CSV table of C-alpha atoms in Angstrom, one decimal:
chain,number,residue,atom,x,y,z
A,1,MET,CA,-5.6,-57.1,11.5
A,2,ARG,CA,-2.1,-55.8,12.2
A,3,GLN,CA,-0.7,-56.9,15.8
A,4,ILE,CA,-1.2,-54.9,18.7
A,5,THR,CA,1.2,-56.1,21.1
A,6,ASP,CA,2.8,-53.3,23.7
A,7,LEU,CA,3.6,-49.8,24.3
A,8,GLN,CA,6.7,-50.0,21.8
A,9,GLY,CA,4.9,-52.1,19.2
A,10,THR,CA,4.9,-50.4,15.4
A,11,PHE,CA,3.0,-50.6,12.2
A,12,THR,CA,5.5,-50.9,9.3
A,13,LEU,CA,5.6,-47.8,6.5
A,14,ASN,CA,5.6,-48.0,2.9
A,15,ASN,CA,9.2,-47.1,2.7
A,16,GLY,CA,10.0,-50.1,5.4
A,17,VAL,CA,10.5,-47.7,8.4
A,18,GLU,CA,9.0,-49.0,11.6
A,19,MET,CA,6.7,-46.5,13.1
A,20,PRO,CA,5.3,-46.6,16.9
A,21,TYR,CA,1.7,-46.9,16.7
A,22,PHE,CA,1.2,-45.0,20.1
A,23,GLY,CA,2.7,-41.8,20.8
A,24,LEU,CA,2.4,-38.6,22.9
A,25,GLY,CA,0.8,-35.4,20.9
A,26,VAL,CA,2.3,-32.0,22.4
A,27,TYR,CA,-0.4,-29.6,20.8
A,28,LEU,CA,-1.0,-26.7,23.3
A,29,SER,CA,1.4,-27.9,25.6
A,30,GLU,CA,3.6,-25.0,26.9
A,31,ASP,CA,7.2,-25.0,26.1
A,32,GLY,CA,9.6,-25.1,28.8
A,33,GLN,CA,9.1,-26.9,32.2
A,34,GLU,CA,5.4,-28.2,30.9
A,35,VAL,CA,6.5,-30.0,27.7
A,36,ILE,CA,9.9,-31.1,28.7
A,37,ASN,CA,8.3,-33.1,31.7
A,38,ALA,CA,5.4,-34.4,29.5
A,39,VAL,CA,8.3,-35.7,26.8
A,40,LYS,CA,10.4,-37.1,30.0
A,41,TRP,CA,7.1,-39.1,31.4
A,42,ALA,CA,6.2,-40.3,28.0
A,43,LEU,CA,9.6,-41.7,27.9
A,44,GLN,CA,9.9,-43.0,31.3
A,45,THR,CA,6.5,-44.7,30.5
A,46,GLY,CA,7.7,-46.4,27.7
A,47,TYR,CA,6.4,-44.4,24.7
A,48,ARG,CA,8.9,-44.3,21.8
A,49,HIS,CA,7.2,-41.8,19.6
A,50,ILE,CA,6.7,-38.0,20.2
A,51,ASP,CA,4.6,-35.7,17.8
A,52,THR,CA,5.4,-32.0,17.7
A,53,ALA,CA,4.9,-29.4,14.9
A,54,SER,CA,6.8,-25.5,14.4
A,55,ILE,CA,3.5,-23.7,15.3
A,56,TYR,CA,3.1,-25.6,18.5
A,57,LYS,CA,6.0,-23.3,19.6
A,58,ASN,CA,7.3,-26.2,21.7
A,59,GLU,CA,10.2,-27.7,19.8
A,60,GLU,CA,12.9,-26.3,22.0
A,61,GLY,CA,11.4,-28.1,24.9
A,62,VAL,CA,10.6,-31.3,23.2
A,63,GLY,CA,14.3,-31.3,22.4
A,64,GLN,CA,15.3,-30.5,25.5
A,65,GLY,CA,12.8,-33.4,27.3
A,66,LEU,CA,14.3,-36.1,24.7
A,67,LYS,CA,18.0,-34.8,26.1
A,68,GLU,CA,16.9,-35.1,29.7
A,69,SER,CA,15.6,-38.5,29.5
A,70,ASP,CA,17.7,-41.7,29.3
A,71,VAL,CA,16.3,-42.8,26.3
A,72,ALA,CA,18.7,-43.1,23.1
A,73,ARG,CA,17.9,-40.8,20.5
A,74,SER,CA,18.0,-43.9,18.2
A,75,GLU,CA,14.7,-45.6,20.0
A,76,VAL,CA,12.8,-42.2,19.9
A,77,PHE,CA,10.4,-41.7,16.8
A,78,VAL,CA,10.2,-37.8,16.9
A,79,VAL,CA,7.8,-36.0,14.2
A,80,SER,CA,7.5,-32.1,13.1
A,81,LYS,CA,5.5,-30.6,10.7
A,82,VAL,CA,5.9,-27.7,8.2
A,83,TRP,CA,3.6,-24.6,8.9
A,84,ASN,CA,1.6,-23.3,6.1
A,85,ALA,CA,3.0,-19.5,6.3
A,86,ASP,CA,6.2,-21.7,5.3
A,87,GLN,CA,5.0,-23.7,2.6
A,88,GLY,CA,6.8,-23.2,-1.0
A,89,TYR,CA,10.0,-25.2,-2.1
A,90,ASP,CA,12.6,-22.9,-0.8
A,91,SER,CA,10.9,-21.7,2.7
A,92,THR,CA,10.1,-25.1,3.3
A,93,LEU,CA,13.9,-26.0,3.4
A,94,ARG,CA,14.6,-23.5,5.6
A,95,ALA,CA,11.7,-24.2,8.1
A,96,PHE,CA,13.1,-27.6,8.2
A,97,ASP,CA,16.6,-26.6,9.0
A,98,ALA,CA,15.1,-24.4,11.8
A,99,SER,CA,12.8,-27.2,13.2
A,100,LEU,CA,15.9,-29.4,13.5
A,101,GLN,CA,17.9,-26.7,14.8
A,102,ARG,CA,14.9,-25.8,17.8
A,103,LEU,CA,14.8,-29.5,18.6
A,104,ASP,CA,18.7,-30.0,18.5
A,105,LEU,CA,18.5,-33.0,16.3
A,106,ASP,CA,20.6,-34.2,13.4
A,107,TYR,CA,17.4,-35.6,11.8
A,108,LEU,CA,13.7,-36.2,11.9
A,109,ASP,CA,12.0,-39.6,11.6
A,110,LEU,CA,8.8,-38.1,10.1
A,111,TYR,CA,8.1,-34.8,8.5
A,112,LEU,CA,4.6,-33.8,7.3
A,113,ILE,CA,2.8,-30.8,5.3
A,114,HIS,CA,0.6,-29.3,8.2
A,115,TRP,CA,-2.4,-28.6,5.9
A,116,PRO,CA,-2.7,-28.6,1.9
A,117,VAL,CA,-2.3,-24.9,1.2
A,118,ALA,CA,-3.9,-24.3,-2.2
A,119,HIS,CA,-1.1,-23.7,-4.9
A,120,LYS,CA,1.9,-24.6,-2.5
A,121,TYR,CA,1.6,-28.1,-1.3
A,122,LYS,CA,3.3,-29.5,-4.1
A,123,GLU,CA,6.2,-27.4,-3.9
A,124,THR,CA,6.3,-28.1,-0.3
A,125,TRP,CA,5.9,-31.7,-1.1
A,126,ARG,CA,9.0,-31.7,-3.7
A,127,ALA,CA,11.0,-30.2,-1.0
A,128,LEU,CA,10.2,-32.9,1.6
A,129,GLU,CA,11.0,-35.5,-1.0
A,130,ARG,CA,14.4,-33.7,-1.4
A,131,LEU,CA,15.3,-33.7,2.2
A,132,TYR,CA,14.2,-37.4,2.4
A,133,ARG,CA,16.4,-38.5,-0.4
A,134,GLU,CA,19.4,-36.5,1.3
A,135,LYS,CA,18.5,-38.7,4.1
A,136,ARG,CA,17.6,-35.8,7.0
A,137,ILE,CA,14.3,-37.3,7.5
A,138,ARG,CA,13.5,-41.2,7.5
A,139,ALA,CA,9.7,-40.9,6.3
A,140,ILE,CA,7.5,-37.9,4.9
A,141,GLY,CA,4.2,-37.5,5.1
A,142,VAL,CA,0.9,-35.2,5.0
A,143,SER,CA,-1.6,-33.8,7.6
A,144,ASN,CA,-5.3,-33.1,6.8
A,145,PHE,CA,-5.1,-34.1,3.4
A,146,MET,CA,-8.4,-35.4,2.1
A,147,GLN,CA,-8.1,-37.8,-1.4
A,148,HIS,CA,-8.4,-35.0,-3.7
A,149,HIS,CA,-5.4,-33.6,-2.4
A,150,LEU,CA,-3.5,-37.0,-1.8
A,151,GLU,CA,-4.2,-37.8,-5.8
A,152,ASP,CA,-3.1,-34.2,-6.8
A,153,VAL,CA,0.2,-34.7,-5.0
A,154,MET,CA,0.6,-38.1,-6.0
A,155,GLU,CA,0.4,-37.1,-9.9
A,156,GLN,CA,3.9,-35.6,-10.2
A,157,ALA,CA,5.3,-37.5,-6.7
A,158,GLU,CA,8.3,-39.2,-6.9
A,159,VAL,CA,7.5,-40.6,-3.5
A,160,VAL,CA,4.1,-41.6,-2.2
A,161,PRO,CA,3.1,-40.2,1.3
A,162,MET,CA,4.2,-42.6,4.2
A,163,VAL,CA,1.8,-41.3,6.8
A,164,ASN,CA,-1.6,-39.1,6.7
A,165,GLN,CA,-2.5,-37.3,10.2
A,166,MET,CA,-6.3,-36.5,10.3
A,167,GLU,CA,-8.9,-35.6,12.6
A,168,PHE,CA,-10.2,-39.0,13.4
A,169,HIS,CA,-12.5,-40.1,16.4
A,170,PRO,CA,-15.8,-42.1,16.4
A,171,TYR,CA,-17.9,-39.0,14.9
A,172,LEU,CA,-15.3,-38.6,11.8
A,173,VAL,CA,-14.4,-41.6,10.6
A,174,GLN,CA,-13.9,-41.0,7.2
A,175,GLN,CA,-13.9,-44.7,6.2
A,176,PRO,CA,-13.6,-44.2,2.1
A,177,LEU,CA,-10.7,-42.1,3.0
A,178,LEU,CA,-9.2,-44.6,5.3
A,179,ASP,CA,-9.5,-47.4,2.8
A,180,PHE,CA,-8.1,-45.2,-0.1
A,181,CYS,CA,-5.2,-44.7,1.9
A,182,LYS,CA,-4.6,-48.1,3.1
A,183,ALA,CA,-4.9,-49.4,-0.5
A,184,ARG,CA,-1.9,-47.1,-1.2
A,185,GLY,CA,0.2,-47.9,1.5
A,186,ILE,CA,-0.4,-44.5,3.2
A,187,GLN,CA,-0.2,-44.9,7.0
A,188,TYR,CA,-3.5,-43.1,8.6
A,189,GLU,CA,-2.9,-41.5,11.8
A,190,ALA,CA,-5.0,-39.6,14.1
A,191,TRP,CA,-5.6,-36.4,15.4
A,192,SER,CA,-8.1,-35.0,18.4
A,193,PRO,CA,-9.2,-38.9,19.3
A,194,MET,CA,-11.3,-37.5,22.1
A,195,MET,CA,-13.4,-35.1,20.1
A,196,GLN,CA,-11.7,-32.1,22.0
A,197,GLY,CA,-12.9,-33.7,25.5
A,198,LYS,CA,-16.6,-33.9,24.4
A,199,ILE,CA,-16.6,-38.1,24.1
A,200,PHE,CA,-16.4,-37.6,28.0
A,201,ALA,CA,-19.9,-37.0,28.3
A,202,MET,CA,-21.3,-39.8,26.1
A,203,ASP,CA,-23.3,-42.6,27.4
A,204,SER,CA,-22.4,-45.3,24.9
A,205,PHE,CA,-18.8,-44.7,26.0
A,206,LYS,CA,-19.3,-44.8,29.5
A,207,GLU,CA,-21.1,-48.1,28.8
A,208,LEU,CA,-18.5,-49.5,27.0
A,209,ALA,CA,-15.9,-48.1,29.4
A,210,SER,CA,-17.9,-50.2,32.2
A,211,LYS,CA,-18.0,-53.2,30.2
A,212,TYR,CA,-14.0,-53.5,29.9
A,213,LYS,CA,-13.6,-52.2,33.0
A,214,LYS,CA,-11.5,-49.3,31.3
A,215,SER,CA,-11.4,-45.7,31.2
A,216,VAL,CA,-13.2,-44.0,28.3
A,217,ALA,CA,-9.7,-42.6,26.8
A,218,GLN,CA,-8.7,-46.0,26.7
A,219,ILE,CA,-11.7,-47.5,24.9
A,220,VAL,CA,-11.2,-44.7,22.2
A,221,LEU,CA,-7.5,-45.2,21.8
A,222,ARG,CA,-7.8,-48.9,22.0
A,223,TRP,CA,-10.4,-48.6,18.9
A,224,ASP,CA,-8.0,-46.0,16.8
A,225,LEU,CA,-5.3,-48.9,17.2
A,226,GLN,CA,-7.7,-52.0,16.0
A,227,LYS,CA,-8.9,-49.7,13.3
A,228,GLY,CA,-5.0,-49.7,12.2
A,229,VAL,CA,-4.5,-46.3,12.7
A,230,ILE,CA,-1.5,-44.8,14.8
A,231,THR,CA,-2.6,-42.4,17.8
A,232,ILE,CA,-1.0,-39.8,19.7
A,233,PRO,CA,-2.9,-38.7,22.8
A,234,LYS,CA,-2.1,-35.4,24.4
A,235,SER,CA,-1.2,-34.8,27.7
A,236,VAL,CA,0.6,-33.0,30.2
A,237,LYS,CA,-0.1,-35.1,33.3
A,238,LYS,CA,2.1,-37.8,34.1
A,239,GLU,CA,-1.0,-39.9,35.4
A,240,ARG,CA,-3.1,-39.6,32.3
A,241,ILE,CA,0.2,-39.8,30.3
A,242,GLN,CA,0.7,-43.5,32.0
A,243,ARG,CA,-3.0,-44.5,31.9
A,244,ASN,CA,-3.4,-43.6,28.2
A,245,ALA,CA,-1.0,-46.1,27.7
A,246,GLU,CA,-2.4,-48.8,29.4
A,247,ILE,CA,-4.4,-50.2,26.5
A,248,PHE,CA,-2.4,-53.7,25.7
A,249,ASP,CA,-4.3,-55.8,28.1
A,250,PHE,CA,-7.4,-55.7,26.5
A,251,GLU,CA,-9.5,-56.1,23.1
A,252,LEU,CA,-12.3,-54.6,21.8
A,253,SER,CA,-15.0,-57.3,20.3
A,254,ALA,CA,-15.3,-56.7,16.3
A,255,GLU,CA,-19.2,-55.7,17.5
A,256,ASP,CA,-18.1,-52.8,19.5
A,257,VAL,CA,-15.7,-51.6,16.9
A,258,ALA,CA,-18.2,-51.9,14.3
A,259,PHE,CA,-20.6,-49.7,16.8
A,260,LEU,CA,-17.8,-47.1,17.4
A,261,ASP,CA,-17.6,-47.1,13.6
A,262,SER,CA,-21.5,-46.8,13.4
A,263,LEU,CA,-21.4,-43.5,15.3
A,264,ASP,CA,-19.6,-41.7,12.2
A,265,LYS,CA,-21.7,-38.5,11.4
A,266,GLY,CA,-18.9,-36.7,9.3
A,267,GLN,CA,-18.4,-34.1,12.4
A,268,ARG,CA,-15.4,-32.3,12.6
A,269,PHE,CA,-14.3,-30.5,15.8
A,270,GLY,CA,-11.3,-28.8,14.0
A,271,PRO,CA,-11.0,-26.8,10.9
A,272,ASP,CA,-12.3,-28.2,7.3
A,273,PRO,CA,-9.3,-29.5,5.1
A,274,ASP,CA,-11.1,-27.8,2.3
A,275,ASN,CA,-12.0,-24.9,3.7
A,276,PHE,CA,-9.5,-23.0,6.5
A,277,ASP,CA,-8.0,-19.7,6.0
A,278,PHE,CA,-4.8,-19.6,7.9
């Protein structure tokens, strides 16, 4: 198992870039003061990874938060994503420029295709490869790509995706997809680790929280990391941002990791990558 030591620890991507395995997600964080504060609090706490997307409509606030913090740009791993309506070769290049402008940055650490839009994602990937070759992005990847999407992209790709960001939680483990990505050097990353809040009502999690003297959220986030999955819990509350990060002073036993794996029911709380219409 990869070493999980502290909040600024990293997993190494297939191109050698070090990606912090823990970060702040800003989905549904309001642009302006709300997201500016969340980014600043996260960086103050020690986070070094911020994940946004053009569709979140808060890239300006994220950029402002980065600027107002006293952490150097070079120390923060900044991620954004190309939205579905912008997919295609030329439109992706334009969307990337627009994201960079809103963030007010010179480069991105990671840029992802947000969803596998049929008949478009291969052209979108070609655009990402170009931006990567031009060194405008340190790493490129995808989000919500099932195995067949990945195989389809890699058939003609010059660069293997470095990351696949997926809905991932104990009800949706997708171990075969995890194994497929691992075998090909594609780093797995979780979104919606808390099952949109459903996890807090589950007795089995309350029992584990009590056993380890940790919160339910901390148990889930620790499980993500022990599975080798990067995780980016979202919060705009200072205390929760700090609490989410307090997961480096304990370790789940192999039995408890296996127990959480066994809860898998293939249940999604977000859209299905094989059947979405946006």
